[in-house]
PDB file of C-alpha atoms in Angstrom:
ATOM      1  CA  MET H   1      33.556 -10.086   2.470  1.00  0.00           C
ATOM      2  CA  ASN H   2      33.933  -9.132  -1.144  1.00  0.00           C
ATOM      3  CA  ARG H   3      33.362  -5.614  -2.478  1.00  0.00           C
ATOM      4  CA  LYS H   4      29.888  -6.331  -3.940  1.00  0.00           C
ATOM      5  CA  LYS H   5      28.610  -7.648  -0.604  1.00  0.00           C
ATOM      6  CA  LYS H   6      30.003  -4.566   1.185  1.00  0.00           C
ATOM      7  CA  GLU H   7      28.239  -2.272  -1.293  1.00  0.00           C
ATOM      8  CA  ASN H   8      24.943  -4.139  -0.818  1.00  0.00           C
ATOM      9  CA  ALA H   9      25.331  -4.060   2.976  1.00  0.00           C
ATOM     10  CA  ALA H  10      25.754  -0.284   2.879  1.00  0.00           C
ATOM     11  CA  GLN H  11      22.587   0.286   0.847  1.00  0.00           C
ATOM     12  CA  SER H  12      19.501   1.698   2.506  1.00  0.00           C
ATOM     13  CA  THR H  13      16.110  -0.002   2.268  1.00  0.00           C
ATOM     14  CA  ARG H  14      14.977   2.645  -0.204  1.00  0.00           C
ATOM     15  CA  GLN H  15      17.986   1.982  -2.422  1.00  0.00           C
ATOM     16  CA  LEU H  16      17.294  -1.750  -2.369  1.00  0.00           C
ATOM     17  CA  MET H  17      13.710  -1.014  -3.472  1.00  0.00           C
ATOM     18  CA  GLY H  18      14.957   1.278  -6.257  1.00  0.00           C
ATOM     19  CA  ILE H  19      13.608   4.438  -4.617  1.00  0.00           C
ATOM     20  CA  ASP H  20      15.708   7.591  -4.709  1.00  0.00           C
ATOM     21  CA  GLY H  21      13.378   9.469  -2.370  1.00  0.00           C
ATOM     22  CA  ILE H  22       9.820  10.157  -1.312  1.00  0.00           C
ATOM     23  CA  LYS H  23       8.585  13.645  -2.080  1.00  0.00           C
ATOM     24  CA  ASP H  24       5.365  15.158  -0.800  1.00  0.00           C
ATOM     25  CA  TYR H  25       3.536  14.055  -3.969  1.00  0.00           C
ATOM     26  CA  CYS H  26       5.549  11.217  -5.545  1.00  0.00           C
ATOM     27  CA  ILE H  27       8.117   8.464  -5.241  1.00  0.00           C
ATOM     28  CA  ALA H  28      11.323   9.403  -7.066  1.00  0.00           C
ATOM     29  CA  THR H  29      13.042   6.565  -8.937  1.00  0.00           C
ATOM     30  CA  ARG H  30      15.734   6.287 -11.593  1.00  0.00           C
ATOM     31  CA  MET H  31      12.972   5.471 -14.098  1.00  0.00           C
ATOM     32  CA  GLY H  32      11.038   8.671 -13.341  1.00  0.00           C
ATOM     33  CA  ASP H  33       8.855  10.065 -10.586  1.00  0.00           C
ATOM     34  CA  LEU H  34       5.800   7.939  -9.737  1.00  0.00           C
ATOM     35  CA  VAL H  35       2.677   9.902  -8.799  1.00  0.00           C
ATOM     36  CA  PHE H  36      -0.071   7.842  -7.175  1.00  0.00           C
ATOM     37  CA  PHE H  37      -3.784   8.633  -7.273  1.00  0.00           C
ATOM     38  CA  ILE H  38      -5.816   6.752  -4.680  1.00  0.00           C
ATOM     39  CA  ILE H  39      -9.107   5.504  -6.100  1.00  0.00           C
ATOM     40  CA  LYS H  40     -11.928   4.985  -3.637  1.00  0.00           C
ATOM     41  CA  PRO H  41     -13.207   1.450  -4.333  1.00  0.00           C
ATOM     42  CA  THR H  42     -16.793   0.752  -5.335  1.00  0.00           C
ATOM     43  CA  ASN H  43     -18.625  -2.126  -3.703  1.00  0.00           C
ATOM     44  CA  ILE H  44     -19.537  -3.937  -6.909  1.00  0.00           C
ATOM     45  CA  SER H  45     -21.329  -6.730  -5.030  1.00  0.00           C
ATOM     46  CA  VAL H  46     -24.378  -4.434  -4.665  1.00  0.00           C
ATOM     47  CA  LEU H  47     -24.356  -3.163  -8.275  1.00  0.00           C
ATOM     48  CA  SER H  48     -26.388  -4.527 -11.159  1.00  0.00           C
ATOM     49  CA  ASP H  49     -24.654  -6.038 -14.193  1.00  0.00           C
ATOM     50  CA  SER H  50     -25.338  -2.888 -16.227  1.00  0.00           C
ATOM     51  CA  SER H  51     -23.840  -0.692 -13.485  1.00  0.00           C
ATOM     52  CA  ILE H  52     -20.727  -2.867 -13.384  1.00  0.00           C
ATOM     53  CA  SER H  53     -20.425  -2.624 -17.177  1.00  0.00           C
ATOM     54  CA  ALA H  54     -20.721   1.169 -16.901  1.00  0.00           C
ATOM     55  CA  ARG H  55     -17.929   1.242 -14.271  1.00  0.00           C
ATOM     56  CA  ILE H  56     -15.689  -0.889 -16.502  1.00  0.00           C
ATOM     57  CA  TYR H  57     -16.391   1.400 -19.475  1.00  0.00           C
ATOM     58  CA  ALA H  58     -15.589   4.480 -17.329  1.00  0.00           C
ATOM     59  CA  LEU H  59     -12.281   2.895 -16.266  1.00  0.00           C
ATOM     60  CA  LEU H  60     -11.541   2.133 -19.901  1.00  0.00           C
ATOM     61  CA  ASN H  61     -12.062   5.830 -20.695  1.00  0.00           C
ATOM     62  CA  VAL H  62      -9.599   6.819 -17.960  1.00  0.00           C
ATOM     63  CA  VAL H  63      -6.958   4.383 -19.212  1.00  0.00           C
ATOM     64  CA  LYS H  64      -7.487   5.318 -22.879  1.00  0.00           C
ATOM     65  CA  GLY H  65      -7.127   9.011 -22.064  1.00  0.00           C
ATOM     66  CA  GLN H  66      -3.637   8.666 -20.576  1.00  0.00           C
ATOM     67  CA  ALA H  67      -1.009   6.512 -22.238  1.00  0.00           C
ATOM     68  CA  GLU H  68       1.298   6.652 -19.215  1.00  0.00           C
ATOM     69  CA  ILE H  69      -1.176   5.204 -16.708  1.00  0.00           C
ATOM     70  CA  GLU H  70      -0.170   2.188 -14.634  1.00  0.00           C
ATOM     71  CA  MET H  71      -2.445   0.516 -12.102  1.00  0.00           C
ATOM     72  CA  LEU H  72      -1.902  -1.099  -8.725  1.00  0.00           C
ATOM     73  CA  ALA H  73      -4.317  -2.999  -6.450  1.00  0.00           C
ATOM     74  CA  LEU H  74      -3.349  -3.935  -2.901  1.00  0.00           C
ATOM     75  CA  ASN H  75      -4.924  -5.779  -0.015  1.00  0.00           C
ATOM     76  CA  SER H  76      -5.056  -3.017   2.562  1.00  0.00           C
ATOM     77  CA  LYS H  77      -5.185  -5.404   5.460  1.00  0.00           C
ATOM     78  CA  GLU H  78      -2.937  -7.047   7.947  1.00  0.00           C
ATOM     79  CA  SER H  79      -2.007 -10.649   7.263  1.00  0.00           C
ATOM     80  CA  PHE H  80      -2.863 -12.954  10.169  1.00  0.00           C
ATOM     81  CA  GLU H  81      -1.313 -16.127   8.746  1.00  0.00           C
ATOM     82  CA  ARG H  82       1.644 -16.161  11.169  1.00  0.00           C
ATOM     83  CA  ASN H  83      -0.685 -15.603  14.126  1.00  0.00           C
ATOM     84  CA  LYS H  84      -3.029 -18.381  12.979  1.00  0.00           C
ATOM     85  CA  ASN H  85      -0.103 -20.768  12.452  1.00  0.00           C
ATOM     86  CA  PHE H  86       1.171 -19.908  15.941  1.00  0.00           C
ATOM     87  CA  TYR H  87      -2.235 -20.674  17.488  1.00  0.00           C
ATOM     88  CA  GLN H  88      -2.462 -23.990  15.604  1.00  0.00           C
ATOM     89  CA  GLU H  89       1.003 -25.015  16.800  1.00  0.00           C
ATOM     90  CA  ARG H  90       0.260 -23.937  20.405  1.00  0.00           C
ATOM     91  CA  MET H  91      -3.053 -25.863  20.388  1.00  0.00           C
ATOM     92  CA  GLY H  92      -1.205 -28.986  19.269  1.00  0.00           C
ATOM     93  CA  ASN H  93       1.297 -28.655  22.126  1.00  0.00           C
ATOM     94  CA  GLU H  94      -1.055 -27.437  24.882  1.00  0.00           C
ATOM     95  CA  GLU H  95      -2.027 -29.983  27.531  1.00  0.00           C
ATOM     96  CA  LEU H  96      -4.612 -27.927  29.418  1.00  0.00           C
ATOM     97  CA  PRO H  97      -8.073 -28.124  27.787  1.00  0.00           C
ATOM     98  CA  ALA H  98      -9.068 -24.632  28.988  1.00  0.00           C
ATOM     99  CA  ILE H  99      -6.003 -23.058  27.342  1.00  0.00           C
ATOM    100  CA  ARG H 100      -6.621 -25.060  24.149  1.00  0.00           C
ATOM    101  CA  ARG H 101     -10.202 -23.711  24.024  1.00  0.00           C
ATOM    102  CA  LEU H 102      -8.938 -20.138  24.485  1.00  0.00           C
ATOM    103  CA  LEU H 103      -6.392 -20.597  21.704  1.00  0.00           C
ATOM    104  CA  GLU H 104      -9.107 -22.031  19.463  1.00  0.00           C
ATOM    105  CA  GLN H 105     -11.368 -19.033  20.195  1.00  0.00           C
ATOM    106  CA  ASP H 106      -8.503 -16.645  19.352  1.00  0.00           C
ATOM    107  CA  SER H 107      -7.884 -18.477  16.090  1.00  0.00           C
ATOM    108  CA  LYS H 108     -11.610 -18.308  15.168  1.00  0.00           C
ATOM    109  CA  HIS H 109     -11.612 -14.600  16.029  1.00  0.00           C
ATOM    110  CA  LEU H 110      -8.736 -14.026  13.593  1.00  0.00           C
ATOM    111  CA  ASP H 111     -10.680 -15.951  10.932  1.00  0.00           C
ATOM    112  CA  ARG H 112     -13.702 -13.676  11.468  1.00  0.00           C
ATOM    113  CA  ILE H 113     -11.557 -10.552  11.200  1.00  0.00           C
ATOM    114  CA  GLN H 114      -9.937 -11.912   8.034  1.00  0.00           C
ATOM    115  CA  VAL H 115     -13.366 -12.476   6.452  1.00  0.00           C
ATOM    116  CA  LEU H 116     -14.540  -8.980   7.400  1.00  0.00           C
ATOM    117  CA  MET H 117     -11.404  -7.457   5.898  1.00  0.00           C
ATOM    118  CA  ALA H 118     -11.392  -9.630   2.763  1.00  0.00           C
ATOM    119  CA  SER H 119     -12.907  -6.840   0.690  1.00  0.00           C
ATOM    120  CA  SER H 120     -10.522  -4.229   2.043  1.00  0.00           C
ATOM    121  CA  ARG H 121      -8.650  -3.223  -1.100  1.00  0.00           C
ATOM    122  CA  GLU H 122      -6.822  -0.138  -2.257  1.00  0.00           C
ATOM    123  CA  PHE H 123      -6.588   0.868  -5.881  1.00  0.00           C
ATOM    124  CA  TYR H 124      -4.042   3.255  -7.341  1.00  0.00           C
ATOM    125  CA  ILE H 125      -3.598   4.853 -10.704  1.00  0.00           C
ATOM    126  CA  ILE H 126       0.082   5.610 -11.204  1.00  0.00           C
ATOM    127  CA  ILE H 127       1.500   8.266 -13.496  1.00  0.00           C
ATOM    128  CA  ARG H 128       5.187   8.037 -14.326  1.00  0.00           C
ATOM    129  CA  LEU H 129       6.740  11.472 -14.868  1.00  0.00           C
ATOM    130  CA  ARG H 130       9.849  11.246 -16.997  1.00  0.00           C
ATOM    131  CA  SER H 131      10.902  14.593 -18.421  1.00  0.00           C
ATOM    132  CA  GLU H 132       8.094  17.002 -17.548  1.00  0.00           C
ATOM    133  CA  LYS H 133       9.167  20.519 -16.626  1.00  0.00           C
ATOM    134  CA  GLU H 134       8.731  21.382 -12.950  1.00  0.00           C
ATOM    135  CA  THR H 135       6.291  24.203 -13.819  1.00  0.00           C
ATOM    136  CA  ASP H 136       4.117  21.852 -15.900  1.00  0.00           C
ATOM    137  CA  VAL H 137       3.855  19.002 -13.387  1.00  0.00           C
ATOM    138  CA  PHE H 138       1.053  20.209 -11.106  1.00  0.00           C
ATOM    139  CA  PRO H 139      -1.275  21.498 -13.873  1.00  0.00           C
ATOM    140  CA  TYR H 140      -0.683  18.184 -15.712  1.00  0.00           C
ATOM    141  CA  LEU H 141      -1.501  16.146 -12.588  1.00  0.00           C
ATOM    142  CA  SER H 142      -4.575  18.271 -11.887  1.00  0.00           C
ATOM    143  CA  ARG H 143      -5.894  17.561 -15.406  1.00  0.00           C
ATOM    144  CA  ILE H 144      -5.393  13.821 -14.884  1.00  0.00           C
ATOM    145  CA  GLU H 145      -7.124  13.931 -11.488  1.00  0.00           C
ATOM    146  CA  GLN H 146     -10.024  15.875 -13.015  1.00  0.00           C
ATOM    147  CA  SER H 147     -10.285  13.333 -15.849  1.00  0.00           C
ATOM    148  CA  ILE H 148     -10.476  10.465 -13.356  1.00  0.00           C
ATOM    149  CA  ASN H 149     -13.154  12.276 -11.329  1.00  0.00           C
ATOM    150  CA  ASP H 150     -15.103  13.199 -14.498  1.00  0.00           C
ATOM    151  CA  ASN H 151     -15.369   9.485 -15.295  1.00  0.00           C
ATOM    152  CA  GLY H 152     -17.193   8.808 -12.029  1.00  0.00           C
ATOM    153  CA  PHE H 153     -14.340   7.755  -9.747  1.00  0.00           C
ATOM    154  CA  THR H 154     -13.543   9.359  -6.415  1.00  0.00           C
ATOM    155  CA  THR H 155      -9.817  10.025  -6.270  1.00  0.00           C
ATOM    156  CA  ARG H 156      -7.135  12.107  -4.649  1.00  0.00           C
ATOM    157  CA  ARG H 157      -3.395  12.389  -5.104  1.00  0.00           C
ATOM    158  CA  ALA H 158      -1.465  10.395  -2.496  1.00  0.00           C
ATOM    159  CA  THR H 159       0.513  12.367   0.100  1.00  0.00           C
ATOM    160  CA  ASP H 160       3.919  11.305   1.410  1.00  0.00           C
ATOM    161  CA  GLN H 161       2.252   9.518   4.371  1.00  0.00           C
ATOM    162  CA  ASP H 162      -0.097   7.703   1.968  1.00  0.00           C
ATOM    163  CA  LEU H 163       2.924   6.630  -0.082  1.00  0.00           C
ATOM    164  CA  LYS H 164       4.794   5.335   2.964  1.00  0.00           C
ATOM    165  CA  ARG H 165       1.710   3.419   4.116  1.00  0.00           C
ATOM    166  CA  MET H 166       1.242   1.984   0.631  1.00  0.00           C
ATOM    167  CA  LEU H 167       4.885   0.839   0.563  1.00  0.00           C
ATOM    168  CA  GLY H 168       4.405  -0.694   4.020  1.00  0.00           C
ATOM    169  CA  VAL H 169       1.413  -2.677   2.732  1.00  0.00           C
ATOM    170  CA  TYR H 170       3.139  -3.587  -0.543  1.00  0.00           C
ATOM    171  CA  PHE H 171       6.393  -4.812   0.969  1.00  0.00           C
ATOM    172  CA  GLU H 172       5.389  -6.203   4.371  1.00  0.00           C
ATOM    173  CA  GLN H 173       1.577  -6.176   4.713  1.00  0.00           C
ATOM    174  CA  ASN H 174       1.847  -3.671   7.580  1.00  0.00           C
ATOM    175  CA  VAL H 175      -1.089  -1.302   7.980  1.00  0.00           C
ATOM    176  CA  THR H 176      -1.038  -0.943  11.761  1.00  0.00           C
ATOM    177  CA  THR H 177       1.249   2.097  11.937  1.00  0.00           C
ATOM    178  CA  GLU H 178      -0.493   5.480  12.138  1.00  0.00           C
ATOM    179  CA  LYS H 179       2.503   7.566  11.037  1.00  0.00           C
ATOM    180  CA  PHE H 180       5.421   6.231   9.045  1.00  0.00           C
ATOM    181  CA  GLU H 181       8.903   7.494   9.824  1.00  0.00           C
ATOM    182  CA  ASP H 182      11.489   8.508   7.248  1.00  0.00           C
ATOM    183  CA  TYR H 183      14.100   6.495   9.166  1.00  0.00           C
ATOM    184  CA  ASP H 184      13.761   3.665  11.695  1.00  0.00           C
ATOM    185  CA  GLY H 185      13.732   5.113  15.195  1.00  0.00           C
ATOM    186  CA  ASP H 186      13.058   8.679  13.978  1.00  0.00           C
ATOM    187  CA  ARG H 187      10.503   9.247  16.768  1.00  0.00           C
ATOM    188  CA  TRP H 188      13.135   8.567  19.430  1.00  0.00           C
ATOM    189  CA  VAL H 189      15.664  11.135  18.213  1.00  0.00           C
ATOM    190  CA  ILE H 190      15.724  14.220  20.423  1.00  0.00           C
ATOM    191  CA  VAL H 191      16.849  17.244  18.480  1.00  0.00           C
ATOM    192  CA  GLY H 192      19.426  19.428  20.247  1.00  0.00           C
ATOM    193  CA  GLU H 193      20.997  16.745  22.412  1.00  0.00           C
TER     194      GLU H 193
END
């Protein structure tokens, strides 16, 4: 094994993703700290055209007001594609009609869940902190949060658990975990032994 492969093998998952650490309010990277504001989505399917235009204009005001804003939209749902593919393959190989019907019902159930969750999205406004002084960070972030709220959006700054969940969704479409660990197997470590 050459030296480069050994170095890559020794890297943690966070290092491979370019993350130096997760703080209680941001993700630390070499390119600056990333602070995430979670935006509560609006169901635009029930809004009139003029209301939608007003929401777009309000978002434009938020983006115009902060040059360092980045945006992220995620499907906040579990992907069932592997499960559905498994059921399709099992149905093709199953000889017993009763089992085939059960597999078909399970597959249809997953389709129904997928449709119900199709509008399950998460929206984030990201602020990249580069060289702000430690004492200026929280007042600065509070002003940005207030600006977002003043433009008619419901928002809050993401906590470390929110950030871990968001990374879980972003990198592996996993939203089933209630609490994310800092390290794999963290919950099984017994302190003092």
